[in-house]
Coordinates of C-alpha atoms in Angstrom, one line a residue:
M222 CA 16.6 22.0 -9.4
S223 CA 12.7 22.7 -9.3
L224 CA 10.9 25.1 -7.2
L225 CA 10.2 22.1 -5.0
N226 CA 14.1 21.5 -4.8
R227 CA 13.6 18.1 -6.7
R228 CA 16.1 17.0 -9.5
W229 CA 14.3 15.5 -12.6
F230 CA 15.6 12.5 -14.2
Q231 CA 13.9 11.0 -17.6
Y232 CA 13.6 7.7 -18.5
P233 CA 15.8 6.7 -21.6
R234 CA 13.6 6.2 -24.8
D235 CA 13.6 2.9 -26.7
E236 CA 11.9 4.2 -29.9
K237 CA 12.1 0.5 -31.6
L238 CA 10.3 -1.1 -29.0
S239 CA 7.8 1.8 -28.4
A240 CA 6.8 1.8 -32.0
E241 CA 6.4 -1.9 -32.1
I242 CA 4.2 -1.8 -29.0
A243 CA 2.2 1.2 -30.3
N244 CA 1.1 -0.2 -33.7
E245 CA 0.5 -3.8 -32.0
F246 CA -2.4 -2.1 -29.8
N247 CA -3.0 1.0 -31.6
I248 CA -1.9 3.2 -28.8
S249 CA 0.6 6.3 -28.8
K250 CA 4.1 6.0 -28.7
V251 CA 4.1 7.9 -25.3
T252 CA 1.9 5.3 -23.5
S253 CA 3.9 2.7 -25.0
Q254 CA 7.3 4.1 -23.6
V255 CA 5.4 4.2 -20.3
L256 CA 4.8 0.2 -20.3
I257 CA 8.3 0.1 -21.2
N258 CA 9.4 2.4 -18.2
R259 CA 7.1 -0.2 -16.0
G260 CA 9.5 -3.1 -16.8
I261 CA 7.8 -4.1 -20.1
K262 CA 10.2 -6.1 -22.8
T263 CA 8.1 -7.8 -25.1
V264 CA 4.5 -7.3 -27.0
E265 CA 3.2 -10.2 -25.2
A266 CA 4.2 -9.0 -21.8
A267 CA 2.5 -5.6 -23.0
S268 CA -0.7 -7.7 -23.8
S269 CA -0.7 -9.0 -20.2
F270 CA -0.3 -5.8 -19.0
I271 CA -3.1 -4.0 -21.1
N272 CA -5.8 -6.8 -20.7
P273 CA -4.6 -8.6 -17.6
R274 CA -7.2 -11.8 -17.1
L275 CA -8.0 -14.2 -14.3
S276 CA -6.8 -17.2 -16.6
E277 CA -3.1 -15.9 -16.5
L278 CA -3.0 -16.8 -12.4
K279 CA -0.8 -19.5 -11.7
G280 CA -2.6 -22.4 -10.3
P281 CA -2.6 -22.5 -6.3
F282 CA -0.9 -26.2 -6.0
E283 CA 2.1 -24.4 -7.6
I284 CA 2.7 -23.0 -4.1
P285 CA 4.8 -25.8 -1.9
N286 CA 3.0 -27.9 0.6
M287 CA -0.5 -26.4 -0.5
K288 CA -1.8 -30.2 -1.3
K289 CA -0.7 -31.1 2.3
A290 CA -2.4 -27.9 3.5
V291 CA -6.0 -28.5 1.5
G292 CA -5.9 -32.3 2.7
R293 CA -5.8 -30.9 6.3
V294 CA -8.6 -28.8 6.0
L295 CA -10.6 -31.1 4.1
L296 CA -9.9 -33.6 7.1
A297 CA -11.3 -31.2 9.7
K298 CA -14.5 -31.0 7.4
E299 CA -14.6 -35.0 7.5
R300 CA -14.2 -34.9 11.5
G301 CA -16.5 -32.0 12.0
E302 CA -13.2 -30.1 13.9
K303 CA -13.5 -26.5 14.9
A304 CA -10.7 -24.4 13.1
T305 CA -9.6 -20.9 13.8
V306 CA -8.4 -18.3 11.5
Y307 CA -5.3 -16.5 13.3
G308 CA -4.6 -13.3 11.5
D309 CA -3.1 -9.6 11.7
F310 CA -4.6 -6.1 12.5
D311 CA -3.7 -4.2 9.2
V312 CA -5.8 -4.2 6.1
D313 CA -4.2 -7.0 4.4
G314 CA -4.4 -9.3 7.5
V315 CA -8.1 -8.5 8.1
T316 CA -9.1 -8.9 4.4
S317 CA -6.9 -12.3 4.7
T318 CA -8.6 -13.4 7.7
A319 CA -12.2 -12.6 6.1
I320 CA -11.2 -14.7 2.7
V321 CA -10.3 -17.8 4.5
V322 CA -13.2 -17.6 7.3
L323 CA -15.9 -17.0 4.6
A324 CA -14.7 -19.9 2.6
L325 CA -14.4 -22.4 5.1
R326 CA -17.6 -21.6 6.9
K327 CA -19.1 -22.0 3.0
L328 CA -17.6 -25.4 3.3
G329 CA -19.7 -26.3 6.4
I330 CA -16.4 -25.7 8.8
D331 CA -17.0 -24.3 12.1
T332 CA -14.7 -21.5 11.9
S333 CA -13.8 -18.9 14.2
Y334 CA -11.0 -16.3 13.9
Y335 CA -8.6 -14.5 16.2
I336 CA -6.9 -11.0 15.7
P337 CA -4.3 -10.0 18.3
H338 CA -4.3 -6.4 19.7
R339 CA -1.9 -4.1 18.1
Y340 CA -0.5 -3.0 21.2
N341 CA -1.3 -5.4 24.1
E342 CA 0.0 -8.4 22.1
G343 CA 1.8 -7.2 18.8
Y344 CA 2.1 -8.6 15.8
G345 CA 2.0 -12.6 15.2
M346 CA 1.3 -15.8 17.1
H347 CA 1.5 -15.6 21.0
E348 CA 1.4 -18.4 23.2
E349 CA -1.4 -16.8 25.5
A350 CA -3.4 -16.8 22.4
V351 CA -2.5 -20.4 21.3
S352 CA -3.7 -21.6 24.6
K353 CA -7.1 -19.7 24.5
I354 CA -7.7 -21.0 20.9
A355 CA -7.1 -24.6 22.0
G356 CA -9.1 -24.2 25.3
D357 CA -12.2 -23.5 22.9
G358 CA -12.0 -26.4 21.0
T359 CA -9.8 -25.6 17.9
K360 CA -8.0 -28.7 16.4
L361 CA -6.5 -26.8 13.5
I362 CA -5.2 -22.9 13.3
I363 CA -4.9 -21.4 10.0
T364 CA -2.6 -18.4 10.0
V365 CA -3.1 -15.7 7.3
D366 CA -0.3 -12.8 6.9
C367 CA 1.6 -14.2 9.9
G368 CA 3.0 -17.3 11.3
I369 CA 6.0 -17.9 9.0
T370 CA 8.6 -16.9 12.3
N371 CA 6.4 -18.1 15.1
A372 CA 8.4 -21.6 15.7
K373 CA 7.6 -21.3 19.4
E374 CA 4.0 -20.9 19.3
I375 CA 3.6 -23.3 16.8
E376 CA 5.3 -25.7 19.2
K377 CA 3.1 -24.7 21.8
A378 CA -0.1 -25.2 19.7
A379 CA 1.6 -28.7 18.8
S380 CA 1.7 -29.9 22.5
L381 CA -1.9 -28.9 22.9
G382 CA -3.1 -31.1 20.0
V383 CA -3.5 -28.2 17.6
D384 CA -2.3 -28.7 14.0
V385 CA -1.4 -25.3 12.4
I386 CA -1.0 -24.4 8.8
V387 CA 0.9 -21.1 8.3
T388 CA 0.0 -19.3 4.9
D389 CA 2.0 -16.0 4.9
H390 CA 4.0 -14.1 2.3
H391 CA 6.7 -12.8 4.4
N392 CA 10.4 -13.5 3.8
I393 CA 11.3 -17.1 4.7
P394 CA 13.5 -17.5 8.0
K395 CA 16.5 -19.7 8.1
K396 CA 14.8 -22.5 9.9
L397 CA 10.9 -23.0 9.2
P398 CA 8.6 -23.4 12.1
R399 CA 7.4 -27.0 12.5
A400 CA 3.8 -26.4 11.4
F401 CA 1.4 -29.2 9.8
A402 CA 2.3 -27.0 6.4
V403 CA 3.9 -24.0 5.5
V404 CA 2.1 -22.3 2.5
N405 CA 4.3 -19.4 1.3
P406 CA 4.9 -18.5 -2.4
K407 CA 8.3 -17.4 -1.5
M408 CA 9.3 -20.8 -0.9
I409 CA 8.6 -21.2 -4.9
D410 CA 12.3 -22.0 -6.5
G411 CA 13.3 -19.5 -9.0
D412 CA 11.2 -16.8 -10.7
H413 CA 7.6 -17.1 -10.2
P414 CA 4.7 -14.9 -10.7
S415 CA 3.1 -15.7 -7.2
K416 CA 6.3 -14.6 -5.4
N417 CA 5.0 -10.7 -4.8
L418 CA 1.7 -11.9 -3.6
A419 CA 0.4 -10.0 -0.5
G420 CA -1.1 -12.1 2.4
A421 CA -4.4 -11.3 0.7
G422 CA -3.3 -12.9 -2.4
V423 CA -2.0 -16.2 -0.5
A424 CA -5.1 -16.3 1.3
F425 CA -7.2 -16.3 -2.0
K426 CA -4.9 -19.1 -3.7
F427 CA -5.7 -20.9 -0.6
V428 CA -9.2 -20.9 -0.5
W429 CA -8.9 -21.3 -4.3
A430 CA -6.9 -24.6 -3.8
V431 CA -9.5 -26.0 -0.8
F432 CA -12.5 -25.4 -3.3
K433 CA -10.7 -27.3 -5.8
G434 CA -9.7 -30.0 -3.3
A435 CA -13.4 -30.2 -2.4
G436 CA -14.3 -30.8 -5.8
I437 CA -16.0 -27.4 -6.2
K438 CA -15.8 -26.3 -9.9
D439 CA -17.9 -23.0 -9.8
T440 CA -15.5 -20.3 -10.8
A441 CA -18.3 -17.8 -9.6
L442 CA -18.1 -19.0 -6.2
I443 CA -14.0 -18.3 -6.1
K444 CA -14.6 -15.2 -7.5
E445 CA -16.7 -13.8 -4.7
Y446 CA -13.4 -13.4 -2.6
L447 CA -11.5 -11.2 -5.4
D448 CA -12.7 -7.9 -4.0
L449 CA -11.2 -8.6 -0.6
A450 CA -7.8 -9.8 -2.0
A451 CA -7.9 -6.9 -3.9
L452 CA -8.3 -4.6 -0.7
G453 CA -5.5 -6.1 0.8
T454 CA -3.3 -6.0 -1.9
V455 CA -3.7 -2.2 -2.6
A456 CA -3.6 -1.5 0.9
D457 CA -0.3 -3.4 1.7
V458 CA 1.3 -1.5 -0.9
A459 CA 2.4 -4.7 -2.9
P460 CA 3.6 -3.9 -6.4
L461 CA 0.6 -3.8 -8.6
T462 CA 2.2 -5.8 -11.7
G463 CA 2.0 -9.6 -12.5
E464 CA -0.6 -11.5 -10.3
N465 CA -1.1 -8.6 -7.8
R466 CA -2.2 -6.6 -11.0
V467 CA -4.7 -9.2 -12.2
I468 CA -6.0 -9.8 -8.7
T469 CA -6.6 -6.1 -8.0
V470 CA -7.9 -5.4 -11.7
S471 CA -10.5 -8.3 -11.4
G472 CA -11.2 -7.4 -7.7
M473 CA -12.2 -3.7 -8.2
K474 CA -14.5 -4.9 -10.7
V475 CA -16.2 -7.1 -7.9
I476 CA -16.1 -4.1 -5.7
N477 CA -17.8 -2.0 -7.7
E478 CA -20.8 -4.7 -8.1
N479 CA -21.4 -3.4 -4.4
K480 CA -22.6 -7.0 -3.8
R481 CA -20.7 -7.3 -0.3
T482 CA -23.1 -5.8 2.4
G483 CA -20.0 -4.1 4.7
L484 CA -17.9 -2.8 1.9
K485 CA -21.0 -1.2 0.5
H486 CA -21.9 0.5 3.8
L487 CA -18.2 1.6 4.1
I488 CA -18.1 3.0 0.7
G489 CA -21.4 5.2 1.6
A490 CA -20.0 6.2 4.9
S491 CA -16.9 7.5 3.5
G492 CA -18.3 9.8 1.0
L493 CA -16.7 8.1 -1.9
K494 CA -18.2 9.1 -5.5
G495 CA -17.9 7.0 -8.5
S496 CA -16.3 4.0 -9.3
V497 CA -13.7 2.4 -6.7
N498 CA -10.0 2.4 -8.1
S499 CA -6.6 1.9 -6.2
H500 CA -6.3 5.6 -5.2
K501 CA -9.7 5.5 -3.8
I502 CA -8.8 2.3 -1.7
S503 CA -5.1 3.6 -0.8
F504 CA -6.7 7.0 0.6
M505 CA -10.5 6.2 1.6
L506 CA -11.1 2.6 2.3
A507 CA -8.1 1.5 3.4
P508 CA -7.4 4.2 6.1
R509 CA -10.7 3.4 7.4
L510 CA -10.2 -0.3 7.6
N511 CA -7.0 0.3 9.3
S512 CA -8.4 2.9 12.0
P513 CA -10.0 0.4 14.4
G514 CA -6.6 -1.6 14.4
R515 CA -4.7 1.5 15.4
L516 CA -7.1 3.2 17.9
E517 CA -9.1 0.2 19.5
H518 CA -9.4 -3.4 17.7
A519 CA -9.2 -4.7 14.3
N520 CA -12.1 -7.0 15.1
L521 CA -14.5 -4.1 14.2
S522 CA -13.4 -3.9 10.4
L523 CA -13.3 -7.6 10.1
E524 CA -17.0 -7.7 11.7
L525 CA -17.8 -5.1 9.1
L526 CA -16.4 -7.5 6.0
L527 CA -18.1 -10.6 7.5
E528 CA -21.5 -8.8 8.0
N529 CA -24.7 -9.6 5.7
D530 CA -27.1 -7.5 7.6
P531 CA -27.6 -4.0 6.1
G532 CA -28.8 -2.5 9.3
R533 CA -25.8 -3.9 11.2
A534 CA -23.3 -3.3 8.3
R535 CA -24.4 0.4 8.3
D536 CA -24.0 0.9 12.0
I537 CA -20.4 -0.9 12.2
A538 CA -19.3 1.3 8.8
A539 CA -20.5 4.4 10.9
R540 CA -18.6 3.6 14.0
I541 CA -15.2 2.9 11.8
N542 CA -15.9 6.2 10.2
K543 CA -16.0 8.0 13.5
V544 CA -12.7 6.1 14.8
N545 CA -11.0 7.3 11.5
S546 CA -12.1 11.0 12.0
Q547 CA -10.4 10.7 15.5
R548 CA -7.3 9.0 14.1
Q549 CA -7.2 12.1 11.8
E550 CA -7.4 14.5 14.2
I551 CA -5.0 12.7 16.4
G552 CA -2.6 12.3 13.4
S553 CA -3.1 16.3 12.5
L554 CA -2.2 17.2 16.3
I555 CA 1.1 15.1 16.0
G556 CA 1.8 16.3 12.6
D557 CA 1.8 19.8 13.5
E558 CA 3.9 19.0 16.7
A559 CA 6.6 17.1 14.6
L560 CA 6.8 19.4 11.9
S561 CA 7.4 22.1 14.4
A562 CA 10.1 19.8 15.8
V563 CA 12.1 19.8 12.4
K564 CA 15.1 22.2 12.3
D565 CA 18.1 22.6 10.6
Y566 CA 17.1 19.3 8.2
E567 CA 19.3 20.3 5.5
N568 CA 22.2 19.3 7.7
K569 CA 20.8 16.1 8.9
K570 CA 20.5 12.6 7.2
I571 CA 18.0 11.0 9.2
L572 CA 15.3 13.1 11.5
V573 CA 14.6 11.1 14.5
L574 CA 11.6 12.7 16.8
S575 CA 10.3 11.9 20.0
S576 CA 7.4 13.2 22.5
K577 CA 5.3 12.3 25.4
G578 CA 2.1 10.9 24.6
W579 CA 2.3 10.5 20.7
H580 CA -0.3 7.9 20.2
P581 CA 1.5 4.7 18.9
G582 CA -1.1 3.7 16.1
V583 CA -0.5 7.2 14.4
I584 CA 3.0 7.9 14.3
G585 CA 3.9 5.6 11.5
I586 CA 1.5 7.6 9.3
V587 CA 2.9 11.1 10.5
A588 CA 6.5 9.5 9.7
S589 CA 5.4 8.8 6.4
K590 CA 4.6 12.5 6.0
I591 CA 7.7 13.7 7.5
C592 CA 9.7 11.6 5.2
E593 CA 8.0 12.5 2.0
K594 CA 8.2 16.1 3.0
F595 CA 12.0 16.0 3.7
N596 CA 13.2 13.2 1.9
R597 CA 14.8 12.1 4.8
P598 CA 14.3 8.6 6.4
A599 CA 12.0 9.6 9.4
I600 CA 11.6 7.8 12.8
L601 CA 9.0 9.0 15.3
I602 CA 8.9 7.6 18.7
G603 CA 5.9 8.0 21.5
I604 CA 6.9 8.0 25.0
H605 CA 4.7 6.6 27.6
D606 CA 5.8 6.6 30.9
D607 CA 9.0 4.6 30.9
K608 CA 8.6 2.7 27.8
C609 CA 8.3 4.0 24.1
R610 CA 7.4 2.7 20.8
G611 CA 8.9 3.8 17.6
S612 CA 7.8 3.9 13.8
A613 CA 10.3 4.4 11.0
R614 CA 9.8 5.3 7.3
S615 CA 12.3 5.6 4.7
I616 CA 13.4 7.0 1.2
E617 CA 14.7 5.3 -1.7
G618 CA 18.0 4.0 -1.4
C619 CA 17.9 3.9 2.1
D620 CA 17.3 0.7 4.1
V621 CA 15.5 1.9 7.1
Y622 CA 15.3 -2.0 8.9
G623 CA 18.9 -2.4 8.5
L624 CA 19.7 0.8 9.9
L625 CA 17.6 0.4 13.0
A626 CA 18.8 -3.6 13.1
S627 CA 22.5 -2.2 13.9
C628 CA 21.0 -0.7 17.0
S629 CA 18.9 -4.0 18.1
D630 CA 20.5 -4.2 21.6
L631 CA 18.5 -1.2 22.4
F632 CA 15.0 -2.8 21.8
T633 CA 12.7 -5.1 23.6
D634 CA 10.7 -5.5 20.3
F635 CA 11.6 -4.8 16.8
G636 CA 10.6 -5.6 13.0
G637 CA 9.8 -4.4 9.6
H638 CA 11.7 -4.3 6.3
K639 CA 13.7 -1.9 4.2
D640 CA 11.1 0.7 3.6
A641 CA 9.3 0.5 7.2
A642 CA 9.9 -0.6 10.6
G643 CA 8.9 -0.5 14.2
F644 CA 10.3 -1.0 17.4
E645 CA 9.6 -0.7 21.5
M646 CA 12.5 0.0 23.9
K647 CA 13.2 1.9 27.4
A648 CA 12.4 5.4 27.0
E649 CA 15.8 6.1 28.5
N650 CA 17.5 4.9 25.3
I651 CA 15.9 7.2 23.3
D652 CA 19.2 9.7 23.5
K653 CA 21.7 6.7 22.6
L654 CA 19.5 5.7 19.7
K655 CA 19.5 9.0 18.3
E656 CA 23.4 9.2 18.9
R657 CA 24.2 5.8 17.3
L658 CA 21.8 6.4 14.2
S659 CA 23.5 9.7 13.6
K660 CA 26.7 7.9 13.4
E661 CA 25.2 4.9 11.4
V662 CA 23.8 6.9 8.9
D663 CA 26.8 8.8 7.3
S664 CA 28.2 5.4 6.3
R665 CA 24.8 4.4 4.4
I666 CA 23.4 7.8 3.0
S667 CA 25.0 9.8 0.6
I668 CA 24.3 13.3 0.1
D669 CA 22.7 12.3 -3.5
T670 CA 20.6 9.9 -2.3
L671 CA 18.9 13.1 0.0
A672 CA 18.3 14.8 -3.2
A673 CA 14.6 14.6 -3.7
K674 CA 13.9 13.2 -7.4
T675 CA 11.2 13.6 -10.0
R676 CA 11.2 11.1 -12.5
I677 CA 9.8 11.6 -15.9
D678 CA 8.4 8.8 -17.9
C679 CA 8.3 11.1 -21.3
E680 CA 8.8 14.4 -22.6
L681 CA 5.4 15.6 -24.2
D682 CA 5.0 18.5 -27.0
S683 CA 2.2 20.5 -25.9
K684 CA 0.3 19.8 -29.0
E685 CA 0.0 16.0 -27.9
I686 CA -1.8 17.0 -24.6
C687 CA -5.4 15.7 -25.3
L688 CA -8.3 13.7 -24.1
T689 CA -7.5 10.7 -25.9
L690 CA -3.7 10.3 -24.2
A691 CA -5.7 11.1 -20.9
K692 CA -7.9 8.0 -21.7
E693 CA -5.0 5.9 -22.5
M694 CA -2.9 6.6 -19.3
A695 CA -6.4 5.8 -17.5
K696 CA -6.2 2.6 -19.0
L697 CA -3.0 1.6 -17.4
E698 CA -4.7 1.5 -14.0
P699 CA -4.4 0.4 -11.1
F700 CA -1.7 2.8 -10.2
G701 CA 0.3 2.1 -7.1
Q702 CA 3.7 0.5 -6.0
G703 CA 5.5 -0.8 -9.0
N704 CA 2.9 1.1 -11.4
P705 CA 3.3 4.7 -10.5
H706 CA 1.0 7.2 -12.2
P707 CA 2.6 8.2 -15.6
V708 CA 4.6 11.6 -15.0
L709 CA 4.8 13.4 -18.4
M710 CA 6.8 16.8 -18.7
S711 CA 6.2 19.6 -20.9
T712 CA 8.4 22.9 -21.7
G713 CA 7.8 26.5 -21.7
L714 CA 4.4 26.7 -20.8
K715 CA 3.2 30.2 -19.8
V716 CA 1.2 30.8 -16.9
V717 CA -2.2 33.0 -17.7
S718 CA -3.7 32.9 -14.4
K719 CA -2.9 31.4 -10.9
K720 CA -4.9 30.7 -7.6
A721 CA -4.1 29.0 -4.3
V722 CA -7.4 27.0 -3.8
G723 CA -8.9 24.5 -0.8
A724 CA -8.7 24.6 2.7
S725 CA -5.8 26.8 4.1
K726 CA -5.0 27.4 0.5
K727 CA -2.9 24.1 0.2
H728 CA -3.5 23.5 -3.5
L729 CA -2.4 25.4 -6.3
K730 CA -4.7 26.0 -9.7
L731 CA -3.1 27.4 -12.7
K732 CA -4.1 28.1 -16.2
L733 CA -1.5 27.7 -18.6
T734 CA -1.0 28.0 -22.2
D735 CA 1.7 27.2 -25.2
G736 CA 0.2 30.1 -27.4
R737 CA -2.3 27.7 -28.9
A738 CA -4.2 26.2 -26.4
L739 CA -5.4 26.8 -23.1
F740 CA -4.6 24.2 -20.2
E741 CA -6.4 23.7 -16.8
S742 CA -4.1 22.3 -14.3
I743 CA -4.2 21.9 -10.6
G744 CA -1.3 21.0 -8.1
F745 CA -2.3 19.3 -4.8
G746 CA -0.2 20.0 -1.6
I747 CA 1.8 23.0 -3.4
G748 CA -0.5 25.9 -2.7
D749 CA 2.8 27.7 -1.0
L750 CA 4.4 28.0 -4.8
W751 CA 2.0 30.4 -5.5
E752 CA 4.3 33.4 -4.6
K753 CA 7.2 32.2 -6.6
I754 CA 5.1 32.0 -9.9
A755 CA 4.4 35.3 -11.8
P756 CA 1.8 35.5 -14.6
D757 CA 2.9 35.6 -18.0
S758 CA 5.9 33.6 -17.0
S759 CA 7.2 30.6 -18.5
F760 CA 8.2 27.4 -16.9
D761 CA 8.7 23.4 -17.4
F762 CA 6.1 21.3 -16.1
A763 CA 6.2 17.8 -14.7
Y764 CA 2.6 16.6 -14.3
S765 CA 0.2 13.4 -14.6
L766 CA -2.4 13.9 -17.2
K767 CA -6.0 13.2 -15.9
I768 CA -9.4 13.4 -17.1
S769 CA -11.5 15.9 -15.3
D770 CA -15.3 16.2 -15.6
W771 CA -15.7 19.3 -13.4
S772 CA -17.6 21.3 -16.4
G773 CA -19.9 18.3 -16.8
F774 CA -17.5 17.5 -19.9
D775 CA -14.7 15.1 -19.8
E776 CA -11.4 17.2 -20.5
P777 CA -7.9 16.6 -20.1
E778 CA -6.2 18.2 -17.0
L779 CA -2.6 18.3 -16.0
E780 CA -2.2 17.3 -12.1
L781 CA 1.2 19.2 -11.3
I782 CA 3.9 17.4 -9.8
D783 CA 6.8 19.4 -10.0
I784 CA 7.5 22.9 -11.6
R785 CA 10.8 24.3 -12.8
R786 CA 12.3 27.4 -14.0
Q787 CA 13.2 27.1 -17.8
K788 CA 17.0 26.7 -18.3
Q789 CA 18.4 29.8 -19.9

């Protein structure tokens, strides 16, 4: 076990394929092995991964019902009908809404939008909202990032003379809603590159198809929406492989051109320096775009993405930044309370925490942190009068949706997937939920599952640590779900000096040596290991190899993931 109580596992080496890929692309065997660890099995697949191109995207009409959906949109244009895009309140939903609204308006279609309130209405379509939309003169509703399970609401729309086109990426129910057209890549038979698209990716394919149907051949026009598609894809934690990798790589190039007024001012307000990458989207831009939907209403984020006036965009970005700061403050307070409530976690397979007044827009973020820190599925419940909302996050090997589904009779509302879920219920049922989950989890999670793991891509001789390799690793971006940052391992490095740095000394800065060269390293969030590390002692280190320009020159830096005492 490591100093962080994690078990180390190393991917098996494939020397033959590693050498083949390395020779073909003139890269190191270390980098080629990382590609193999990411599921690359051929030189051709490696080429697509290393050099993702828009031309590799499958045509939008390969998604079932796309042609029918496009025909209905063009009919709305011909008739002069009003359309409304019905979205969702997270970043994927907001960017999807922006993509379709902007594209339809570009075609001259009178287009409005509707995003439900996270708490007053909840996810998906609602009959009251459908009635309001119909009353405002809409004849065509296009859902984005939702709608696949809203059979009753779609029937309501039909009764009011409104056609509904569903564009969604969530799992297909046993019975499809009776919409005018249902566009969902998960309906494609067999394996297909489009099946893992986020909602924003489906929206991008949809407007691509609409433009093609309208006879627009200007590829530059459709590329304008790639920045929004990339934002939604990364924020939704979609696997950054295949088509999602193509969309994200291409979209980040568009983001860094700073052409979208609202996004440009959000980047400025966030204090983001340098080029935007997937990490900065995940930790700086996406949390800000999510904040209004968590504390107020997601319309504020959508207004920013639709805004062309620089002054107005600057004001909205500043307001969003303020809301995000409030979200961080609330999250910090709840986090402190939740952490102090965790007792004797080693003897528990699940952590269920509850308190009065915990904000429902923040408990999911805190649950993620609790889950990560203790490597246990974590459920946080905020109690408000006689009702409560819960948010769950899980670990590898535990289907938290299935776990909660065993208690679904206690919930008044429930949804999610294997990694994250949410629910509402009466506060009086909290003790019953804790008792039943405690019993249910015993049959679902083994002790081995609860052992935190550090997965090592490749063991590296310290002589191989260099700027060239760091730059090769950087070319594998964007990193995220399905393509984590490579983790390397070097053994027997001696600690020359140590320092706890940052706010509250949360980070650990070490200078290491192999007796030949010195290596700078930084471990974010592991400052509490300072006391366990004595200078002149040797350890094994798991790390990501990054490029540091702190000194004004590019240098390799070890971003520490884990530290292990040398085996005797």
